[in-house]
Structures are given as structure tokens and as C-alpha cells.
PDB file of C-alpha atoms in Angstrom:
ATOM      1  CA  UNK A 529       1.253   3.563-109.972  1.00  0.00           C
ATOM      2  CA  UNK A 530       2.360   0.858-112.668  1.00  0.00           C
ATOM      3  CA  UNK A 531       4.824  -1.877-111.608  1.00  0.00           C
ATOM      4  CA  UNK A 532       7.903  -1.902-113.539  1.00  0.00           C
ATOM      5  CA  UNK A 533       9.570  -4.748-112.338  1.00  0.00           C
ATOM      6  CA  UNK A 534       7.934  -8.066-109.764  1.00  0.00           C
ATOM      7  CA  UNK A 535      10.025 -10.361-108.998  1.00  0.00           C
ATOM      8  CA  UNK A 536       7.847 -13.781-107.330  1.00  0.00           C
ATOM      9  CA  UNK A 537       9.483 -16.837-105.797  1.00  0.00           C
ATOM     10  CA  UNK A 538      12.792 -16.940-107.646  1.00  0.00           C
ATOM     11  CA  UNK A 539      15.024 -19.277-106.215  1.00  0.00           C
ATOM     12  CA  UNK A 540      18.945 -19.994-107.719  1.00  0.00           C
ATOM     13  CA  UNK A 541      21.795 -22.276-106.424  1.00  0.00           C
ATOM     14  CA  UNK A 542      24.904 -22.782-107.561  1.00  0.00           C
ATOM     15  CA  UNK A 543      25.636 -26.897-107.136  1.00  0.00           C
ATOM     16  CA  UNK A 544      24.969 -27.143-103.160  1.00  0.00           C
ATOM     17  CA  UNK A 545      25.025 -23.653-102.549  1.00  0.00           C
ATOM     18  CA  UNK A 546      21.517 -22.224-102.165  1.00  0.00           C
ATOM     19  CA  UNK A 547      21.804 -18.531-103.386  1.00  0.00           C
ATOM     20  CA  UNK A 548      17.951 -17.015-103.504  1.00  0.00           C
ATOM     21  CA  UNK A 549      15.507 -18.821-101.703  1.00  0.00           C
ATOM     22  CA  UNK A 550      12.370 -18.182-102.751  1.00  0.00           C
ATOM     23  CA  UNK A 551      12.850 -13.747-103.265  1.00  0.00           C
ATOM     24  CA  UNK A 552       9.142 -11.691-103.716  1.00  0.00           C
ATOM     25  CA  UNK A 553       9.793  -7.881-104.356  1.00  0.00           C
ATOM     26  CA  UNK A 554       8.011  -5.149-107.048  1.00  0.00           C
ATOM     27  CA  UNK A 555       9.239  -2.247-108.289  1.00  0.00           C
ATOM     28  CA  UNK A 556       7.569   1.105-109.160  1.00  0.00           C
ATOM     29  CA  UNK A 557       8.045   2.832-112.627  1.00  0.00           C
ATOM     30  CA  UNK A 558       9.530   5.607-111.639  1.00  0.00           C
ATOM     31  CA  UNK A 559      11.188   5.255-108.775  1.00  0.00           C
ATOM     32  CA  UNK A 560      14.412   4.259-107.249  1.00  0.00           C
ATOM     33  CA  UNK A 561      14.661   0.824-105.440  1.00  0.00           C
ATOM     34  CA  UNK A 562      17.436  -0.437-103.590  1.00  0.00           C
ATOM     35  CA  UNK A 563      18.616  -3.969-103.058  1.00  0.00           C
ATOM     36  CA  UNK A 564      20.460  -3.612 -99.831  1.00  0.00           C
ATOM     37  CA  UNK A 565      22.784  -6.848 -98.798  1.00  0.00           C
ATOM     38  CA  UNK A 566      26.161  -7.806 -97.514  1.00  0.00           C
ATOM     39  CA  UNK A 567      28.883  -9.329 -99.640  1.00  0.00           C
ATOM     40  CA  UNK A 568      27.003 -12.730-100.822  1.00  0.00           C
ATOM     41  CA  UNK A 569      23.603 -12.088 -99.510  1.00  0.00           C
ATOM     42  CA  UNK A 570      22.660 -12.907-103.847  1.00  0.00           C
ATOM     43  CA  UNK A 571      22.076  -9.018-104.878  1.00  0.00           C
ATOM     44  CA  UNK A 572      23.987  -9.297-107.916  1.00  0.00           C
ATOM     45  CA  UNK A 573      22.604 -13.436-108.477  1.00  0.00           C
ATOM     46  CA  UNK A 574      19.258 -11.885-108.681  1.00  0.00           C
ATOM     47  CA  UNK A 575      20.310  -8.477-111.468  1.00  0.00           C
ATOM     48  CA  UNK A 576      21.677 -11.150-113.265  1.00  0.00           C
ATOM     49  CA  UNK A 577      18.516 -12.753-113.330  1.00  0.00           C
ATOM     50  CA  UNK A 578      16.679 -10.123-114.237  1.00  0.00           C
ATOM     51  CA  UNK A 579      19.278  -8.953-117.017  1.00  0.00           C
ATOM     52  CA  UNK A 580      18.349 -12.131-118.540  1.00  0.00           C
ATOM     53  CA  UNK A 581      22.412 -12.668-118.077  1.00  0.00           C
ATOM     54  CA  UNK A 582      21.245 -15.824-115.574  1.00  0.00           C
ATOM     55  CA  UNK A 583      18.123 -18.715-115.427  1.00  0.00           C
ATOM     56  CA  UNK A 584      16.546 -19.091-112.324  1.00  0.00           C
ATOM     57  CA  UNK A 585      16.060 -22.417-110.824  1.00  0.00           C
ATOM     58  CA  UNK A 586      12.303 -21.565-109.953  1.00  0.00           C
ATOM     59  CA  UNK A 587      10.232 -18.828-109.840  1.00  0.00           C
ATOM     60  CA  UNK A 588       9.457 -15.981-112.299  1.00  0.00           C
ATOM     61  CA  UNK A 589      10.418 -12.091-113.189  1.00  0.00           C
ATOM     62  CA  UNK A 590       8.741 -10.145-115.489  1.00  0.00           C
ATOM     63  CA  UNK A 591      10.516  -6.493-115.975  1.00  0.00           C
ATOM     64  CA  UNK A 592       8.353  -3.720-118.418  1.00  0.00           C
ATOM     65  CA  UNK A 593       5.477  -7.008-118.405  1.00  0.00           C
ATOM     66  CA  UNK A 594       8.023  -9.316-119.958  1.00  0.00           C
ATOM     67  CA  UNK A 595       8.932 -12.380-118.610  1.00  0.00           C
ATOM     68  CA  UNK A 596      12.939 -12.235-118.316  1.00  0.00           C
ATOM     69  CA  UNK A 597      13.206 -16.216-119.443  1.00  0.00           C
ATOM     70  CA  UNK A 598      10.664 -16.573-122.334  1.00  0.00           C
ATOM     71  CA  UNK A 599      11.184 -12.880-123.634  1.00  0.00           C
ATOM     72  CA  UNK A 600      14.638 -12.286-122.949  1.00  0.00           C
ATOM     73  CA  UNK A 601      15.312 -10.344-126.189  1.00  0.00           C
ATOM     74  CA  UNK A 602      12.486  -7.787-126.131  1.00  0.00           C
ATOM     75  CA  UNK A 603      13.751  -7.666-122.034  1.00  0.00           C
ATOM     76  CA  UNK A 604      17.177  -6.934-123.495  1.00  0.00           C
ATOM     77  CA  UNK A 605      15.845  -3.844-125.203  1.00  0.00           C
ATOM     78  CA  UNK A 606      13.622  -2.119-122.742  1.00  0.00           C
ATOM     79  CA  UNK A 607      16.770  -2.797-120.023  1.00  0.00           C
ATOM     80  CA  UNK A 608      20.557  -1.519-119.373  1.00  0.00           C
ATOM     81  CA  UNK A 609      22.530  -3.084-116.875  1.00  0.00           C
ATOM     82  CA  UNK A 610      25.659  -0.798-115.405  1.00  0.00           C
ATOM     83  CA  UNK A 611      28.351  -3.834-113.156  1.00  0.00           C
ATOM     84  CA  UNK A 612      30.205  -3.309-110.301  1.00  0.00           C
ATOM     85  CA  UNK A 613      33.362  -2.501-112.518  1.00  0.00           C
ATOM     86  CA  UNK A 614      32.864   0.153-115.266  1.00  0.00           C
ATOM     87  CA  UNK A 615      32.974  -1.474-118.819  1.00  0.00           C
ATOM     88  CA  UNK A 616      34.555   1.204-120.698  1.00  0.00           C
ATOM     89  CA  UNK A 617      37.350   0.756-123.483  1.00  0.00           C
ATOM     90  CA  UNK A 618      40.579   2.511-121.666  1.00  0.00           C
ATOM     91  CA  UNK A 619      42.354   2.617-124.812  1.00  0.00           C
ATOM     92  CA  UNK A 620      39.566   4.695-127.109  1.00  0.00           C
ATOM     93  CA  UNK A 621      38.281   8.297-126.028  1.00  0.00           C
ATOM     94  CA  UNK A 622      35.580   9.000-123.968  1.00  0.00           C
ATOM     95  CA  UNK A 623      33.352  10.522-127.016  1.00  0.00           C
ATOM     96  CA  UNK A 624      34.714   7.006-128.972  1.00  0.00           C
ATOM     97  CA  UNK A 625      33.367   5.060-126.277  1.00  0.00           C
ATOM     98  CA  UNK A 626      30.063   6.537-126.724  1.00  0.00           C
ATOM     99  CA  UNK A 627      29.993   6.489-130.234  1.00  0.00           C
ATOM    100  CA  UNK A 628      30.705   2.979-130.249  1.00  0.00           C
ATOM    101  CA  UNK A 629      27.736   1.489-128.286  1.00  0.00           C
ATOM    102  CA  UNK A 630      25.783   4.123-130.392  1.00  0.00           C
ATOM    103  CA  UNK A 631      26.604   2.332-133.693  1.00  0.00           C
ATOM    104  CA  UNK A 632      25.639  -0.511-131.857  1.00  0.00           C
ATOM    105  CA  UNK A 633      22.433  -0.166-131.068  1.00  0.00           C
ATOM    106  CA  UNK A 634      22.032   1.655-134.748  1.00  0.00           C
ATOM    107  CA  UNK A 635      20.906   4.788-133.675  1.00  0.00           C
ATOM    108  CA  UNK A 636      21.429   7.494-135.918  1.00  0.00           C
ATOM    109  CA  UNK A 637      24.011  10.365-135.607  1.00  0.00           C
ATOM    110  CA  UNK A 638      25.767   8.606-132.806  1.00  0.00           C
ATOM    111  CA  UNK A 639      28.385  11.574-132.428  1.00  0.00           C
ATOM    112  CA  UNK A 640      25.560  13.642-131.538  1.00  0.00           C
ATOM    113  CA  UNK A 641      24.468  11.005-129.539  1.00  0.00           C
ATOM    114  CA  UNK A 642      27.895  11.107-127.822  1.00  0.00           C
ATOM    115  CA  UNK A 643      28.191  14.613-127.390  1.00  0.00           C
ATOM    116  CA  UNK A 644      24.881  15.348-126.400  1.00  0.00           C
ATOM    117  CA  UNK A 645      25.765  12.265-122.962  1.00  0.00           C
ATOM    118  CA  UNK A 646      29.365  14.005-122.484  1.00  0.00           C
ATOM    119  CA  UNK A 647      27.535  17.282-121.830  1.00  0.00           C
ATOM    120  CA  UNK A 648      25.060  15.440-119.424  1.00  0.00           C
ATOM    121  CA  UNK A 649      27.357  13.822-117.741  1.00  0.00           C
ATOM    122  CA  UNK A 650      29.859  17.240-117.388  1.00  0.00           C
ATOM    123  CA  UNK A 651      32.583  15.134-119.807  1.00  0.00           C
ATOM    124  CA  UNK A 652      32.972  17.294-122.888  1.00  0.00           C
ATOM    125  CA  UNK A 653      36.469  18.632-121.593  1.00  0.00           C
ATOM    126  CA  UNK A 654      37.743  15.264-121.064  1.00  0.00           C
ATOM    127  CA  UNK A 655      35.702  13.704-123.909  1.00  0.00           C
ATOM    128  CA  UNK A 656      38.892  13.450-126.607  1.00  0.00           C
ATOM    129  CA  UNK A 657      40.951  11.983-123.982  1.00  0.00           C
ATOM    130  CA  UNK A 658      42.118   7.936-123.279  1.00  0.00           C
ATOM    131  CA  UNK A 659      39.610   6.339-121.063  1.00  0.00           C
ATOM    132  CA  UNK A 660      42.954   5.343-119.224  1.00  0.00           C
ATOM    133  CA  UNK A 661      43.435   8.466-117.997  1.00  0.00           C
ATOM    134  CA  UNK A 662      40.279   9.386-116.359  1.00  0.00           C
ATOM    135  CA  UNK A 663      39.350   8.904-112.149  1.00  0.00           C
ATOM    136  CA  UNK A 664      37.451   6.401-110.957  1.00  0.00           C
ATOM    137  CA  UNK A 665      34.565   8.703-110.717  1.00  0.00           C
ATOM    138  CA  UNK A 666      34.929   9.626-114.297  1.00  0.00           C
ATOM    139  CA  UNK A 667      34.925   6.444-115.563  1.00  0.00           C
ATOM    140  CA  UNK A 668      31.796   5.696-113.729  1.00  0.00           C
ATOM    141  CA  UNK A 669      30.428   8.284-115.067  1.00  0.00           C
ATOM    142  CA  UNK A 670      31.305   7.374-118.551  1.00  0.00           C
ATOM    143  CA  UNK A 671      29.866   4.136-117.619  1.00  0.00           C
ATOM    144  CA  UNK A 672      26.514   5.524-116.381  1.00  0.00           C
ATOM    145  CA  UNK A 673      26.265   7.115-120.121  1.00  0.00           C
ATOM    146  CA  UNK A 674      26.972   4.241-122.415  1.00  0.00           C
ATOM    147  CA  UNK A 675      24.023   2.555-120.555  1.00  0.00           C
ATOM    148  CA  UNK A 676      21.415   5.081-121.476  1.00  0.00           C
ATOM    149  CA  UNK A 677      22.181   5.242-125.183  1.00  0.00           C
ATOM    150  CA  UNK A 678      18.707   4.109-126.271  1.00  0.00           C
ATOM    151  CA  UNK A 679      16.838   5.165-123.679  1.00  0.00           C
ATOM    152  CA  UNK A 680      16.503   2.217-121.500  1.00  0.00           C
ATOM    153  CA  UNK A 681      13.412   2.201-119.462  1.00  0.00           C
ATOM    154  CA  UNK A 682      15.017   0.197-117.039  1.00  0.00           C
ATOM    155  CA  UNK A 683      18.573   0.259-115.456  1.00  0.00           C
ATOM    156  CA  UNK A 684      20.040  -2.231-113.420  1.00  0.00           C
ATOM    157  CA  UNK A 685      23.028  -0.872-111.119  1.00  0.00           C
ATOM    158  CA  UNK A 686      25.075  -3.100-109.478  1.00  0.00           C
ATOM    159  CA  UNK A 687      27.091  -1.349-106.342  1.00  0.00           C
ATOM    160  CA  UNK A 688      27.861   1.668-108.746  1.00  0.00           C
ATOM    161  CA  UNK A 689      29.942   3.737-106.040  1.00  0.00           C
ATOM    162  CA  UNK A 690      32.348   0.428-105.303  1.00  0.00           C
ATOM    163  CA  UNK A 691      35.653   2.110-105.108  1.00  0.00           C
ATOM    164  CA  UNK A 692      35.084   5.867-105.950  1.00  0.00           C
ATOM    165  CA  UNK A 693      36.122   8.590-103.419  1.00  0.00           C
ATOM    166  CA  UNK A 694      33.381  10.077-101.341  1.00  0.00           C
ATOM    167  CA  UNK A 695      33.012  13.106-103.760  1.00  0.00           C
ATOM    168  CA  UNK A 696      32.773  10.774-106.712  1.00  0.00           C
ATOM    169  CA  UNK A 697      30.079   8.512-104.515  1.00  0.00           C
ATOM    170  CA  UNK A 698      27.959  12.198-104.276  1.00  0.00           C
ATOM    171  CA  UNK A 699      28.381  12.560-108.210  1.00  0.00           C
ATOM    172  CA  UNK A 700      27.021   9.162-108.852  1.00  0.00           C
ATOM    173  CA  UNK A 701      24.000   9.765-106.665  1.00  0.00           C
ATOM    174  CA  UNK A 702      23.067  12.747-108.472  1.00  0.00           C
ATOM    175  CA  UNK A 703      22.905  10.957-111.712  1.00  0.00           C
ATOM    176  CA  UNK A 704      20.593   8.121-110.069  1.00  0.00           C
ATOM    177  CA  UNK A 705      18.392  10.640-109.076  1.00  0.00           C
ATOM    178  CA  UNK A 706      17.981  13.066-112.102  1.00  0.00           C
ATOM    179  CA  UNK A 707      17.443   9.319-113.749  1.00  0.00           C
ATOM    180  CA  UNK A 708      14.412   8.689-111.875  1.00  0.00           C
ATOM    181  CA  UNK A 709      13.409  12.340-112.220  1.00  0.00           C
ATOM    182  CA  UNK A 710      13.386  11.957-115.603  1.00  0.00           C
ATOM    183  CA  UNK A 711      10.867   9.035-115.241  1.00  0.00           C
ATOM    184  CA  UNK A 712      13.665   5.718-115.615  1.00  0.00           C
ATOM    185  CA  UNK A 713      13.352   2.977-112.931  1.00  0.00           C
ATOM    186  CA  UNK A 714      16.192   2.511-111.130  1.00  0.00           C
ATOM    187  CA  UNK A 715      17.191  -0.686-109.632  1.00  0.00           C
ATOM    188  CA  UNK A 716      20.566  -0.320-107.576  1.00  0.00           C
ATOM    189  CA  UNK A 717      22.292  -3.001-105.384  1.00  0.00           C
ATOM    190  CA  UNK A 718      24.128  -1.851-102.147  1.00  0.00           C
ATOM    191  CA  UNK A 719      26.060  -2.478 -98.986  1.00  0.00           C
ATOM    192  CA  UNK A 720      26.269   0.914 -98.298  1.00  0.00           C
ATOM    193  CA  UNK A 721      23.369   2.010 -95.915  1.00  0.00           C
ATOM    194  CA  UNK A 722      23.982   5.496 -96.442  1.00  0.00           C
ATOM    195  CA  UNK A 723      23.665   4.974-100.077  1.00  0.00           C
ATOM    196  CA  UNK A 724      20.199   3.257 -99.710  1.00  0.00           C
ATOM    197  CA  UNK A 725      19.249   5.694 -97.127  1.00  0.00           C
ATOM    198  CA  UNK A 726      19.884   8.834 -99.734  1.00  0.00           C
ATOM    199  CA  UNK A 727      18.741   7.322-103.145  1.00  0.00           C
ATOM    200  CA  UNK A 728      15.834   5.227-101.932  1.00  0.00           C
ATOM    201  CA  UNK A 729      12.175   5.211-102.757  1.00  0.00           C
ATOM    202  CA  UNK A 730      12.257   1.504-101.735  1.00  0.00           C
ATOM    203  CA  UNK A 731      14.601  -0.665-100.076  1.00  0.00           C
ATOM    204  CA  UNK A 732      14.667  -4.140 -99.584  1.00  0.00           C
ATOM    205  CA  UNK A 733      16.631  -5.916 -96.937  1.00  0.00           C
ATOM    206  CA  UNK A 734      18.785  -9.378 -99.025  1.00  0.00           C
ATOM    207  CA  UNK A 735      19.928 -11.717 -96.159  1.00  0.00           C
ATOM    208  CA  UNK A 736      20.953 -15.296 -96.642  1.00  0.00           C
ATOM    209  CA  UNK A 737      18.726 -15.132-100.116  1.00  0.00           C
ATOM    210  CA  UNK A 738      15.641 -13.827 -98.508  1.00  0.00           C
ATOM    211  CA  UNK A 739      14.139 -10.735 -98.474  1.00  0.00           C
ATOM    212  CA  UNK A 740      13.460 -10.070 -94.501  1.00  0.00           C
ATOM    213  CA  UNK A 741      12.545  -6.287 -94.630  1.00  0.00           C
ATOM    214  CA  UNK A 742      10.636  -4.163 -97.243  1.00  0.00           C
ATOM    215  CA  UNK A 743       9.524  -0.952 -97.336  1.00  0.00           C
ATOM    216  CA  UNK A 744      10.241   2.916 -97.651  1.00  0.00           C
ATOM    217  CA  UNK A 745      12.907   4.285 -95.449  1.00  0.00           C
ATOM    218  CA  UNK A 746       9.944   5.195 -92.761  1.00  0.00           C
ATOM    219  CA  UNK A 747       8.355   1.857 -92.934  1.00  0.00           C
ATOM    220  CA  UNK A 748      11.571   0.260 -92.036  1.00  0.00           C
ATOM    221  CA  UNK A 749      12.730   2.536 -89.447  1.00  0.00           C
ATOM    222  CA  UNK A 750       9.055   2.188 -87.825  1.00  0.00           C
ATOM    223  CA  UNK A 751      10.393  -1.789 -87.118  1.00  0.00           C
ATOM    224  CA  UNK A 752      12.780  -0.663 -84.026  1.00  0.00           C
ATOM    225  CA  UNK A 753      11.551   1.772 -81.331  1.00  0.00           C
ATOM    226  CA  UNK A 754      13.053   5.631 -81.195  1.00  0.00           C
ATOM    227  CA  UNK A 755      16.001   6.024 -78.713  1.00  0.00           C
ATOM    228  CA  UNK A 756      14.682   9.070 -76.171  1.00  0.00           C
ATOM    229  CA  UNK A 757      17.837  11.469 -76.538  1.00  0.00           C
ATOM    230  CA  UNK A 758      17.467  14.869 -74.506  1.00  0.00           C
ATOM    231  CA  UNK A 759      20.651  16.433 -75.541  1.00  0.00           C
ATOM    232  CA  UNK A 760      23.165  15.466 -78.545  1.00  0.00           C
ATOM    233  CA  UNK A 761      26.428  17.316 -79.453  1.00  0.00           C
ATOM    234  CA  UNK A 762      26.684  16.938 -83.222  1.00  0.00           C
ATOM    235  CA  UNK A 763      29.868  16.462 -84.755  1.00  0.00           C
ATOM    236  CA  UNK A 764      30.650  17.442 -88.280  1.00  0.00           C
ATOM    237  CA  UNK A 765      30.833  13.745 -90.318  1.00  0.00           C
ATOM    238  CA  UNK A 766      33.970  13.035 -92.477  1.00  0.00           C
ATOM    239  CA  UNK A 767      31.937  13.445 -95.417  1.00  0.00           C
ATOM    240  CA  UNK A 768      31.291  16.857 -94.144  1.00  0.00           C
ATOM    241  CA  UNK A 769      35.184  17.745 -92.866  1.00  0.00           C
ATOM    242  CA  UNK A 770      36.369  16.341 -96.318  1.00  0.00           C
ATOM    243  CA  UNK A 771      33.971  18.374 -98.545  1.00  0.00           C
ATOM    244  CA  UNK A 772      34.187  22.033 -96.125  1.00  0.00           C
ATOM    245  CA  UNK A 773      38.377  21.458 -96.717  1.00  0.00           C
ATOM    246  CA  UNK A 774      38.339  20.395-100.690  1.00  0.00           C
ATOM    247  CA  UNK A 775      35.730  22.805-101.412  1.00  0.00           C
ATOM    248  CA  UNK A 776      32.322  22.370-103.795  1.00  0.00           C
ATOM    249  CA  UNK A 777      34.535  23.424-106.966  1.00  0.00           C
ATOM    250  CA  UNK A 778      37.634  20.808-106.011  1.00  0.00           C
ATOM    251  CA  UNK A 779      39.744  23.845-104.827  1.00  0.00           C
ATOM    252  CA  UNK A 780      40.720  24.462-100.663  1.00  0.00           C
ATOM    253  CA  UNK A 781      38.516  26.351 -99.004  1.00  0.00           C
ATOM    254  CA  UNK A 782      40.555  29.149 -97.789  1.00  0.00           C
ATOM    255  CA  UNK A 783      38.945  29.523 -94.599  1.00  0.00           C
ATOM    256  CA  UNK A 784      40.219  26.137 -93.635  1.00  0.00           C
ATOM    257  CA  UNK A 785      43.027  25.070 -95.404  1.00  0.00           C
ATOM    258  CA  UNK A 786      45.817  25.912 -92.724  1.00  0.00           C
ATOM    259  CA  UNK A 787      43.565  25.301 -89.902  1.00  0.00           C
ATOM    260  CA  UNK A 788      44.517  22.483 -87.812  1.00  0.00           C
ATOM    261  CA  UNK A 789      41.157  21.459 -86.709  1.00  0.00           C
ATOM    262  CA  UNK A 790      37.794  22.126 -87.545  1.00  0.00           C
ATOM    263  CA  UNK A 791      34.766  23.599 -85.519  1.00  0.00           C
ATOM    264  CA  UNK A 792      31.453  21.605 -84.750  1.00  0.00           C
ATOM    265  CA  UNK A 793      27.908  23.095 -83.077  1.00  0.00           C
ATOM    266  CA  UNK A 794      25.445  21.764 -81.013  1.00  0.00           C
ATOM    267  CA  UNK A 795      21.723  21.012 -81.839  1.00  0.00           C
ATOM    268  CA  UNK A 796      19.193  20.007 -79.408  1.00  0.00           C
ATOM    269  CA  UNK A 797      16.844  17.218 -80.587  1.00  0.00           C
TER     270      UNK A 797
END
């Protein structure tokens, strides 16, 4: 399996403040890998880095073979980078959105190129309407799309289900995954450890600027022992209460919408 992205020794501070200290990780073509942190542990210090948006201090990155400080350009157009906030134009359509970063990367027929990512991305309806109008998890969405016009063969997410509702967060994981499906490496930064549990080939563990755990989901759940459980009631999640009562399609389910509870089962593990 090729390496898409290896990251070796890069180190960043900011005055006194030591960000990274020294991070090592690699990344399969291919395959999803998640930088998993809490709020400052340097996940988006070190996308920035690898965007080519930020120098490091010491160390190197090379992402598609190219080293992101000497060959920052030709990095710049094998890559797409996706923030924390989506960078959409609220006052132009979703299609003129599109369009837009189309003509600027001069591809041809960018309204094709538009319509063809609405459709993708289940936007056409919406796709002559104001950005401002649109949810959170449309505008993510939208987001998502403007960074693959040009087929990137790296993307760089950055927390991309910050804010959205929990059936806009299921959305958004779909899309990562039919991205590495189609063969794009996926880089995505987290706090969520559900979100790094689902998407996943690879996660790696940020803490204080190092990396202290790296490995599939298996690997890392081989580092603490199995709890011996004889008996466990489950209990439906809120995930699972909130999608049952909404409904796949958005509308109530009928079955429960005047309940006033739900039901749960029991599973012996």
C-alpha cells in the first residue's frame, strides 16, 4: 500500500508556546485517517502545516511525495483543505458557489461541473437558492463540494461535523466515506470519538503535541484489557431515539410520534 501522506518530527510553537513536539504519523492512499485531540492538543497547527497554509519550526511533511515547504505549489494542487467553518459565499446560490471555484481552477464547463457536485451531494433542489438560507448541514455539504472541484487527491478536514445536528453529523460521514471509496485520502481532525470510531481506517491519539497512540480501531482498543460483563440491558442511544422519532425521510414516524416513551430490548453479551 503507497503512503500518501508521512509526517516525521515536525515540531511548531507559537512565541513560548510549544504546539507540536516532535509529531511522526503516515497515511495510506486510500484510506481514512483520523487526527483525534481535544481543543488545543495542535490538530488543526499540524493541517495547516500540511496545507502549506503554516512553516514548521522543524521537521518535514511530504503529502503525494512532495515536500509541503519546498513544493508548496505543486502540494497546493494535488490537496483541498475543507475548515472548521464552511467557506461558502451566503449571498450567491449554491450552483454560483460552485461555479465560481470552477472558473477558478479553469476547468472547463464549470456549470456542468456544478451541477454534476449538486446532484452528488443531493443539492439540485436547493441549488438556485441563497447560500444564506441553507442548514448547517447543507452548507457543509456545499462546502464538502467546492473542495473536490479538481479532483483533489488529498483532502484535509478539519472537525467537519462542528455544529451540525446529529442527522447532519450522519450525512457528513457518508460523504467521507464514499470519498475514500472512491480512492481519495482522507485526513479528518476530531474530538468526537464516535466520529473517529465510525470513519476510521487509522486514528491517531494528539495530546499535548505528541502523538501517544496509533493504530486501527483494534490496535488501540487491544491497549486496555476487556471488562468481563455477563449480562447488559441495552438502552436505545439518543442518536437512535432521535432518528426512530424524525424518521429516515425527515418526516415522524407514526408509530412513535404520540408515544410518550420509547421501548428498549435486552441483549446478552
Amino acid at each position: 500500500m503507497t503512503t500518501a501522506i508521512t509526517v516525521q518530527g515536525i515540531e511548531k510553537a507559537y512565541k513560548d508556546l510549544k504546539v507540536l513536539k516532535g509529531v511522526n504519523f503516515e497515511v495510506a492512499t486510500g484510506s481514512i485517517f483520523a487526527l483525534l485531540g481535544s481543543n488545543g492538543a495542535g490538530k488543526t497547527t499540524m493541517v495547516k502545516i500540511l496545507s502549506t497554509l503554516l512553516k514548521a519550526d522543524a521537521g518535514s511533511a511530504t503529502v503525494e511525495g512532495l515536500d509541503v515547504q519546498s513544493q508548496s505549489f505543486e502540494v497546493r494542487e494535488s490537496i483541498s483543505l475543507t475548515g472548521q467553518f464552511a467557506a461558502v459565499d451566503e449571498i450567491l446560490s449554491g450552483r454560483e458557489n460552485l461555479v465560481m471555484v470552477a472558473k477558478l481552477r479553469h476547468l472547463k464547463n464549470p456549470g456542468q461541473v456544478a451541477d454534476d457536485l449538486l446532484a452528488r451531494f443531493s443539492l439540485t433542489e436547493a441549488g438556485s437558492r441563497k447560500v444564506g438560507t441553507y442548514s448547517g448541514g447543507m452548507r457543509r455539504r456545499l462546502d464538502i463540494a467546492m473542495s473536490l472541484i479538481g479532483q483533489p487527491k488529498v483532502i484535509f478536514l478539519d472537525e467537519p461535523t462542528t455544529g451540525l445536528d446529529p442527522e447532519a453529523r450522519l450525512e457528513v460521514w457518508q460523504i467521507v466515506k464514499d470519498l475514500a471509496t472512491s480512492g481519495t485520502t482522507v485526513l479528518l481532525t476530531t474530538q468526537y470519538l464516535d466520529e473517529a470510531e465510525q470513519l476510521a481506517d487509522r486514528i491517531a491519539i494528539l495530546h499535548q503535541g505528541v502523538i501517544i497512540a496509533n493504530g486501527t480501531l483494534a490496535e488501540l482498543k487491544r491497549l486496555l484489557p476487556p471488562a468481563e460483563v455477563e449480562y447488559v440491558e441495552k438502552q436505545p442511544t439518543l442518536e437512535d431515539i432521535f432518528l426512530a422519532l424524525i424518521g429516515t425521510d425527515g418526516s415522524a414516524d407514526p408509530a412513535t410520534e404520540n408515544s410518550g416513551a420509547g421501548t428498549s430490548g435486552k441483549d446478552k453479551s
